[in-house]
Amino acid sequence: MAATLTFNREFDPQTGVAVPVCAGLVRITAPNGSPYTFTGTNSFLLGHERLALVDPGPDDATHLAALHAAMAGRALEAIILTHTHRDHSAAAARLGRQYDVPIWFGGRHRLSRPLRRFERNVLRKSCDWDLVPDRILIDGETIAAGDVRISVHTTPGHCANHLAFGYGDVLLSGDHVMGWNSTLVSVPDGSMADYFASLDKVIALPQQRYVPAHGGAIENGPGFARALKAHRHMRNGQVLAAIADGAHSIGALVSAIYPSQSLPVRMAARMTIAAHVEYLENLGQLSVSRRPWGTRIRAS
């Protein structure tokens, strides 16, 4: 029987305060809360006397001052990114110059597949296209992060260059697995097929406690990831059922599956439903006709 997916939105971010997560790991939440970022982006300081900063977050003076205070005079040796959506990466270049440290991540921002004719990337303005890594992190390697060591795991799906990091029993899961909500997958920036594969990947890792970039820790990370996977497959089933009932466009699918949700939720749902449709199309379960004036979806 599949695990039940239950989201936990009972989280006190203590915005701007250095909150210990475990030995050698501190969380500082940025003041950029929104319907898409929950209570704000969680930045993390790794290390004891020598530090690495994971996901510096927005280029916000209050947040940068909080990060500086949390460093408490200790040396910063690197900035590390889970991915290059700007709510995670916008402050990276400024802080790299300020502290004269390198920026490491999974390669420049890129699409999960090429744009189709007439298609646009809805998330284009949210992506940090110009940021160039000083080091491209490689799947499976172990790296020094300040005076501790972390493992690197490529986890594409939310976007193509997404990474997660293992630190002892903790997995810094970025936006790949979050306890407050299901992850936005918007094609072509992201990929539902990649997302499923990356869920399987993190489930197989030894880390049990997931610490995401938005919201609080997930104590049974693999169990929650399994429930997320089941939830996504349930959504695939809803898409197929709605098409069988006569919904033949993305808008009609959203109306059928999310009939009473708020506008921000419906906007995110539209992006994710499009990712489900593409996933099912690639499996041969749907036929999709794309024209400048709209998309027509039929069962195969």
mmCIF file of N, CA and C in Angstrom, residues 178-273:
data_model
loop_
_atom_site.group_PDB
_atom_site.id
_atom_site.type_symbol
_atom_site.label_atom_id
_atom_site.label_comp_id
_atom_site.label_asym_id
_atom_site.label_seq_id
_atom_site.Cartn_x
_atom_site.Cartn_y
_atom_site.Cartn_z
ATOM 1 N N MET A 178 10.290 18.625 -0.569
ATOM 2 C CA MET A 178 9.961 19.598 0.466
ATOM 3 C C MET A 178 8.732 19.112 1.218
ATOM 4 N N GLY A 179 8.690 19.382 2.512
ATOM 5 C CA GLY A 179 7.599 18.872 3.318
ATOM 6 C C GLY A 179 6.343 19.708 3.291
ATOM 7 N N TRP A 180 6.424 20.950 2.845
ATOM 8 C CA TRP A 180 5.268 21.846 2.915
ATOM 9 C C TRP A 180 4.370 21.745 1.691
ATOM 10 N N ASN A 181 4.909 21.234 0.572
ATOM 11 C CA ASN A 181 4.141 21.189 -0.675
ATOM 12 C C ASN A 181 4.851 20.276 -1.668
ATOM 13 N N SER A 182 4.128 19.862 -2.701
ATOM 14 C CA SER A 182 4.783 19.132 -3.781
ATOM 15 C C SER A 182 5.595 20.101 -4.628
ATOM 16 N N THR A 183 6.637 19.599 -5.246
ATOM 17 C CA THR A 183 7.584 20.420 -5.983
ATOM 18 C C THR A 183 7.021 20.831 -7.343
ATOM 19 N N LEU A 184 7.207 22.092 -7.691
ATOM 20 C CA LEU A 184 6.821 22.565 -9.012
ATOM 21 C C LEU A 184 7.741 21.954 -10.069
ATOM 22 N N VAL A 185 7.134 21.348 -11.079
ATOM 23 C CA VAL A 185 7.871 20.866 -12.253
ATOM 24 C C VAL A 185 7.249 21.551 -13.457
ATOM 25 N N SER A 186 8.006 22.438 -14.080
ATOM 26 C CA SER A 186 7.499 23.232 -15.202
ATOM 27 C C SER A 186 8.360 22.976 -16.426
ATOM 28 N N VAL A 187 7.756 22.370 -17.458
ATOM 29 C CA VAL A 187 8.511 22.108 -18.687
ATOM 30 C C VAL A 187 8.575 23.389 -19.526
ATOM 31 N N PRO A 188 9.687 23.590 -20.244
ATOM 32 C CA PRO A 188 10.857 22.720 -20.390
ATOM 33 C C PRO A 188 11.973 22.996 -19.386
ATOM 34 N N ASP A 189 11.737 23.910 -18.417
ATOM 35 C CA ASP A 189 12.759 24.159 -17.410
ATOM 36 C C ASP A 189 13.038 22.877 -16.627
ATOM 37 N N GLY A 190 11.964 22.166 -16.275
ATOM 38 C CA GLY A 190 12.086 20.904 -15.574
ATOM 39 C C GLY A 190 11.570 19.750 -16.410
ATOM 40 N N SER A 191 11.508 18.572 -15.794
ATOM 41 C CA SER A 191 11.084 17.361 -16.502
ATOM 42 C C SER A 191 10.474 16.398 -15.499
ATOM 43 N N MET A 192 9.250 15.930 -15.777
ATOM 44 C CA MET A 192 8.615 14.988 -14.864
ATOM 45 C C MET A 192 9.320 13.634 -14.889
ATOM 46 N N ALA A 193 9.777 13.187 -16.049
ATOM 47 C CA ALA A 193 10.512 11.918 -16.107
ATOM 48 C C ALA A 193 11.773 11.992 -15.256
ATOM 49 N N ASP A 194 12.513 13.104 -15.364
ATOM 50 C CA ASP A 194 13.700 13.291 -14.533
ATOM 51 C C ASP A 194 13.330 13.335 -13.057
ATOM 52 N N TYR A 195 12.205 13.976 -12.761
ATOM 53 C CA TYR A 195 11.787 14.099 -11.366
ATOM 54 C C TYR A 195 11.523 12.725 -10.752
ATOM 55 N N PHE A 196 10.815 11.862 -11.478
ATOM 56 C CA PHE A 196 10.572 10.506 -10.985
ATOM 57 C C PHE A 196 11.899 9.772 -10.761
ATOM 58 N N ALA A 197 12.811 9.865 -11.720
ATOM 59 C CA ALA A 197 14.098 9.172 -11.592
ATOM 60 C C ALA A 197 14.888 9.687 -10.389
ATOM 61 N N SER A 198 14.822 10.993 -10.155
ATOM 62 C CA SER A 198 15.559 11.573 -9.029
ATOM 63 C C SER A 198 14.923 11.205 -7.694
ATOM 64 N N LEU A 199 13.588 11.038 -7.649
ATOM 65 C CA LEU A 199 12.963 10.528 -6.428
ATOM 66 C C LEU A 199 13.491 9.133 -6.105
ATOM 67 N N ASP A 200 13.550 8.268 -7.112
ATOM 68 C CA ASP A 200 14.093 6.924 -6.882
ATOM 69 C C ASP A 200 15.532 6.998 -6.387
ATOM 70 N N LYS A 201 16.263 7.950 -6.904
ATOM 71 C CA LYS A 201 17.675 8.080 -6.539
ATOM 72 C C LYS A 201 17.836 8.455 -5.069
ATOM 73 N N VAL A 202 17.094 9.467 -4.606
ATOM 74 C CA VAL A 202 17.266 9.891 -3.212
ATOM 75 C C VAL A 202 16.705 8.849 -2.249
ATOM 76 N N ILE A 203 15.653 8.143 -2.653
ATOM 77 C CA ILE A 203 15.101 7.082 -1.802
ATOM 78 C C ILE A 203 16.170 6.027 -1.511
ATOM 79 N N ALA A 204 17.038 5.777 -2.472
ATOM 80 C CA ALA A 204 18.073 4.749 -2.325
ATOM 81 C C ALA A 204 19.298 5.227 -1.542
ATOM 82 N N LEU A 205 19.399 6.523 -1.260
ATOM 83 C CA LEU A 205 20.545 7.044 -0.518
ATOM 84 C C LEU A 205 20.433 6.679 0.959
ATOM 85 N N PRO A 206 21.541 6.693 1.686
ATOM 86 C CA PRO A 206 21.491 6.326 3.106
ATOM 87 C C PRO A 206 20.878 7.389 4.007
ATOM 88 N N GLN A 207 20.822 8.642 3.556
ATOM 89 C CA GLN A 207 20.312 9.711 4.406
ATOM 90 C C GLN A 207 18.817 9.538 4.675
ATOM 91 N N GLN A 208 18.428 9.730 5.927
ATOM 92 C CA GLN A 208 17.034 9.566 6.339
ATOM 93 C C GLN A 208 16.321 10.890 6.613
ATOM 94 N N ARG A 209 17.052 11.890 7.038
ATOM 95 C CA ARG A 209 16.443 13.182 7.398
ATOM 96 C C ARG A 209 16.682 14.168 6.263
ATOM 97 N N TYR A 210 15.613 14.622 5.633
ATOM 98 C CA TYR A 210 15.736 15.578 4.541
ATOM 99 C C TYR A 210 15.520 16.995 5.077
ATOM 100 N N VAL A 211 16.419 17.881 4.708
ATOM 101 C CA VAL A 211 16.329 19.288 5.116
ATOM 102 C C VAL A 211 16.225 20.112 3.842
ATOM 103 N N PRO A 212 15.030 20.605 3.507
ATOM 104 C CA PRO A 212 14.808 21.266 2.226
ATOM 105 C C PRO A 212 15.135 22.748 2.251
ATOM 106 N N ALA A 213 15.059 23.368 1.094
ATOM 107 C CA ALA A 213 15.356 24.797 0.947
ATOM 108 C C ALA A 213 14.149 25.679 1.224
ATOM 109 N N HIS A 214 12.999 25.080 1.492
ATOM 110 C CA HIS A 214 11.814 25.827 1.924
ATOM 111 C C HIS A 214 11.085 24.958 2.934
ATOM 112 N N GLY A 215 10.743 25.524 4.072
ATOM 113 C CA GLY A 215 10.034 24.767 5.085
ATOM 114 C C GLY A 215 10.949 23.958 5.974
ATOM 115 N N GLY A 216 10.317 23.127 6.819
ATOM 116 C CA GLY A 216 11.048 22.420 7.848
ATOM 117 C C GLY A 216 11.565 21.060 7.429
ATOM 118 N N ALA A 217 12.289 20.433 8.343
ATOM 119 C CA ALA A 217 12.917 19.135 8.088
ATOM 120 C C ALA A 217 11.858 18.040 7.969
ATOM 121 N N ILE A 218 12.193 17.009 7.198
ATOM 122 C CA ILE A 218 11.358 15.824 7.020
ATOM 123 C C ILE A 218 12.094 14.670 7.682
ATOM 124 N N GLU A 219 11.563 14.158 8.780
ATOM 125 C CA GLU A 219 12.312 13.177 9.571
ATOM 126 C C GLU A 219 12.440 11.835 8.857
ATOM 127 N N ASN A 220 11.387 11.398 8.173
ATOM 128 C CA ASN A 220 11.462 10.164 7.374
ATOM 129 C C ASN A 220 11.484 10.562 5.911
ATOM 130 N N GLY A 221 12.631 11.018 5.449
ATOM 131 C CA GLY A 221 12.748 11.521 4.091
ATOM 132 C C GLY A 221 12.407 10.492 3.027
ATOM 133 N N PRO A 222 12.995 9.287 3.067
ATOM 134 C CA PRO A 222 12.668 8.306 2.032
ATOM 135 C C PRO A 222 11.186 7.941 2.004
ATOM 136 N N GLY A 223 10.564 7.821 3.177
ATOM 137 C CA GLY A 223 9.140 7.520 3.211
ATOM 138 C C GLY A 223 8.315 8.622 2.584
ATOM 139 N N PHE A 224 8.692 9.869 2.861
ATOM 140 C CA PHE A 224 7.977 11.001 2.270
ATOM 141 C C PHE A 224 8.195 11.036 0.763
ATOM 142 N N ALA A 225 9.410 10.739 0.316
ATOM 143 C CA ALA A 225 9.687 10.725 -1.124
ATOM 144 C C ALA A 225 8.875 9.638 -1.819
ATOM 145 N N ARG A 226 8.716 8.490 -1.178
ATOM 146 C CA ARG A 226 7.862 7.439 -1.759
ATOM 147 C C ARG A 226 6.420 7.915 -1.882
ATOM 148 N N ALA A 227 5.944 8.637 -0.859
ATOM 149 C CA ALA A 227 4.583 9.157 -0.906
ATOM 150 C C ALA A 227 4.436 10.212 -2.008
ATOM 151 N N LEU A 228 5.464 11.032 -2.192
ATOM 152 C CA LEU A 228 5.455 12.006 -3.293
ATOM 153 C C LEU A 228 5.363 11.307 -4.642
ATOM 154 N N LYS A 229 6.130 10.242 -4.788
ATOM 155 C CA LYS A 229 6.109 9.485 -6.040
ATOM 156 C C LYS A 229 4.709 8.920 -6.300
ATOM 157 N N ALA A 230 4.100 8.343 -5.271
ATOM 158 C CA ALA A 230 2.745 7.812 -5.417
ATOM 159 C C ALA A 230 1.757 8.924 -5.752
ATOM 160 N N HIS A 231 1.942 10.082 -5.152
ATOM 161 C CA HIS A 231 1.074 11.234 -5.423
ATOM 162 C C HIS A 231 1.176 11.661 -6.883
ATOM 163 N N ARG A 232 2.386 11.677 -7.409
ATOM 164 C CA ARG A 232 2.572 12.060 -8.810
ATOM 165 C C ARG A 232 1.938 11.033 -9.752
ATOM 166 N N HIS A 233 2.062 9.767 -9.421
ATOM 167 C CA HIS A 233 1.425 8.749 -10.256
ATOM 168 C C HIS A 233 -0.099 8.840 -10.154
ATOM 169 N N MET A 234 -0.603 9.188 -8.968
ATOM 170 C CA MET A 234 -2.033 9.426 -8.830
ATOM 171 C C MET A 234 -2.472 10.567 -9.739
ATOM 172 N N ARG A 235 -1.646 11.613 -9.818
ATOM 173 C CA ARG A 235 -1.975 12.752 -10.678
ATOM 174 C C ARG A 235 -1.966 12.329 -12.145
ATOM 175 N N ASN A 236 -1.023 11.472 -12.527
ATOM 176 C CA ASN A 236 -1.057 10.930 -13.890
ATOM 177 C C ASN A 236 -2.396 10.264 -14.173
ATOM 178 N N GLY A 237 -2.874 9.481 -13.212
ATOM 179 C CA GLY A 237 -4.158 8.819 -13.384
ATOM 180 C C GLY A 237 -5.302 9.795 -13.507
ATOM 181 N N GLN A 238 -5.257 10.895 -12.738
ATOM 182 C CA GLN A 238 -6.300 11.918 -12.837
ATOM 183 C C GLN A 238 -6.292 12.584 -14.212
ATOM 184 N N VAL A 239 -5.099 12.818 -14.745
ATOM 185 C CA VAL A 239 -5.007 13.424 -16.080
ATOM 186 C C VAL A 239 -5.653 12.516 -17.116
ATOM 187 N N LEU A 240 -5.313 11.243 -17.086
ATOM 188 C CA LEU A 240 -5.879 10.304 -18.051
ATOM 189 C C LEU A 240 -7.391 10.198 -17.898
ATOM 190 N N ALA A 241 -7.889 10.190 -16.646
ATOM 191 C CA ALA A 241 -9.322 10.086 -16.415
ATOM 192 C C ALA A 241 -10.047 11.334 -16.906
ATOM 193 N N ALA A 242 -9.450 12.513 -16.668
ATOM 194 C CA ALA A 242 -10.083 13.759 -17.104
ATOM 195 C C ALA A 242 -10.145 13.843 -18.625
ATOM 196 N N ILE A 243 -9.116 13.361 -19.294
ATOM 197 C CA ILE A 243 -9.123 13.349 -20.768
ATOM 198 C C ILE A 243 -10.209 12.399 -21.272
ATOM 199 N N ALA A 244 -10.339 11.255 -20.625
ATOM 200 C CA ALA A 244 -11.394 10.310 -21.009
ATOM 201 C C ALA A 244 -12.784 10.923 -20.820
ATOM 202 N N ASP A 245 -12.897 11.863 -19.868
ATOM 203 C CA ASP A 245 -14.175 12.530 -19.609
ATOM 204 C C ASP A 245 -14.387 13.768 -20.469
ATOM 205 N N GLY A 246 -13.433 14.070 -21.364
ATOM 206 C CA GLY A 246 -13.638 15.154 -22.307
ATOM 207 C C GLY A 246 -12.791 16.390 -22.127
ATOM 208 N N ALA A 247 -11.823 16.380 -21.204
ATOM 209 C CA ALA A 247 -10.908 17.524 -21.041
ATOM 210 C C ALA A 247 -9.767 17.365 -22.038
ATOM 211 N N HIS A 248 -9.675 18.265 -23.010
ATOM 212 C CA HIS A 248 -8.702 18.112 -24.093
ATOM 213 C C HIS A 248 -7.723 19.281 -24.200
ATOM 214 N N SER A 249 -7.587 20.080 -23.138
ATOM 215 C CA SER A 249 -6.603 21.160 -23.100
ATOM 216 C C SER A 249 -6.028 21.238 -21.692
ATOM 217 N N ILE A 250 -4.900 21.922 -21.558
ATOM 218 C CA ILE A 250 -4.301 22.086 -20.233
ATOM 219 C C ILE A 250 -5.272 22.811 -19.307
ATOM 220 N N GLY A 251 -5.899 23.872 -19.798
ATOM 221 C CA GLY A 251 -6.846 24.616 -18.979
ATOM 222 C C GLY A 251 -8.000 23.754 -18.499
ATOM 223 N N ALA A 252 -8.528 22.918 -19.390
ATOM 224 C CA ALA A 252 -9.635 22.037 -19.006
ATOM 225 C C ALA A 252 -9.180 21.002 -17.978
ATOM 226 N N LEU A 253 -7.953 20.506 -18.114
ATOM 227 C CA LEU A 253 -7.429 19.561 -17.133
ATOM 228 C C LEU A 253 -7.286 20.212 -15.762
ATOM 229 N N VAL A 254 -6.759 21.425 -15.723
ATOM 230 C CA VAL A 254 -6.612 22.132 -14.448
ATOM 231 C C VAL A 254 -7.971 22.352 -13.802
ATOM 232 N N SER A 255 -8.970 22.754 -14.587
ATOM 233 C CA SER A 255 -10.309 22.968 -14.051
ATOM 234 C C SER A 255 -10.909 21.688 -13.497
ATOM 235 N N ALA A 256 -10.621 20.570 -14.161
ATOM 236 C CA ALA A 256 -11.171 19.294 -13.707
ATOM 237 C C ALA A 256 -10.485 18.773 -12.451
ATOM 238 N N ILE A 257 -9.173 18.986 -12.358
ATOM 239 C CA ILE A 257 -8.395 18.388 -11.271
ATOM 240 C C ILE A 257 -8.275 19.334 -10.075
ATOM 241 N N TYR A 258 -8.265 20.639 -10.328
ATOM 242 C CA TYR A 258 -8.156 21.651 -9.270
ATOM 243 C C TYR A 258 -9.353 22.607 -9.352
ATOM 244 N N PRO A 259 -10.558 22.149 -9.091
ATOM 245 C CA PRO A 259 -11.738 22.978 -9.363
ATOM 246 C C PRO A 259 -11.916 24.177 -8.447
ATOM 247 N N SER A 260 -11.330 24.175 -7.263
ATOM 248 C CA SER A 260 -11.623 25.244 -6.304
ATOM 249 C C SER A 260 -10.378 25.854 -5.669
ATOM 250 N N GLN A 261 -9.220 25.698 -6.302
ATOM 251 C CA GLN A 261 -7.986 26.216 -5.722
ATOM 252 C C GLN A 261 -7.812 27.704 -6.025
ATOM 253 N N SER A 262 -6.951 28.349 -5.232
ATOM 254 C CA SER A 262 -6.657 29.770 -5.420
ATOM 255 C C SER A 262 -5.895 29.992 -6.717
ATOM 256 N N LEU A 263 -5.864 31.257 -7.174
ATOM 257 C CA LEU A 263 -5.187 31.576 -8.435
ATOM 258 C C LEU A 263 -3.717 31.187 -8.418
ATOM 259 N N PRO A 264 -2.925 31.517 -7.363
ATOM 260 C CA PRO A 264 -1.514 31.092 -7.393
ATOM 261 C C PRO A 264 -1.360 29.581 -7.502
ATOM 262 N N VAL A 265 -2.219 28.819 -6.806
ATOM 263 C CA VAL A 265 -2.146 27.354 -6.885
ATOM 264 C C VAL A 265 -2.490 26.887 -8.294
ATOM 265 N N ARG A 266 -3.503 27.498 -8.906
ATOM 266 C CA ARG A 266 -3.909 27.093 -10.249
ATOM 267 C C ARG A 266 -2.834 27.428 -11.280
ATOM 268 N N MET A 267 -2.114 28.528 -11.066
ATOM 269 C CA MET A 267 -1.022 28.872 -11.982
ATOM 270 C C MET A 267 0.092 27.828 -11.896
ATOM 271 N N ALA A 268 0.454 27.445 -10.672
ATOM 272 C CA ALA A 268 1.470 26.408 -10.501
ATOM 273 C C ALA A 268 0.959 25.071 -11.032
ATOM 274 N N ALA A 269 -0.336 24.801 -10.796
ATOM 275 C CA ALA A 269 -0.930 23.551 -11.274
ATOM 276 C C ALA A 269 -0.886 23.464 -12.789
ATOM 277 N N ARG A 270 -1.116 24.583 -13.455
ATOM 278 C CA ARG A 270 -1.080 24.575 -14.914
ATOM 279 C C ARG A 270 0.294 24.147 -15.424
ATOM 280 N N MET A 271 1.352 24.649 -14.776
ATOM 281 C CA MET A 271 2.703 24.273 -15.173
ATOM 282 C C MET A 271 2.959 22.786 -14.929
ATOM 283 N N THR A 272 2.554 22.307 -13.748
ATOM 284 C CA THR A 272 2.824 20.917 -13.411
ATOM 285 C C THR A 272 1.969 19.956 -14.224
ATOM 286 N N ILE A 273 0.704 20.314 -14.493
ATOM 287 C CA ILE A 273 -0.136 19.454 -15.336
ATOM 288 C C ILE A 273 0.461 19.340 -16.741
#
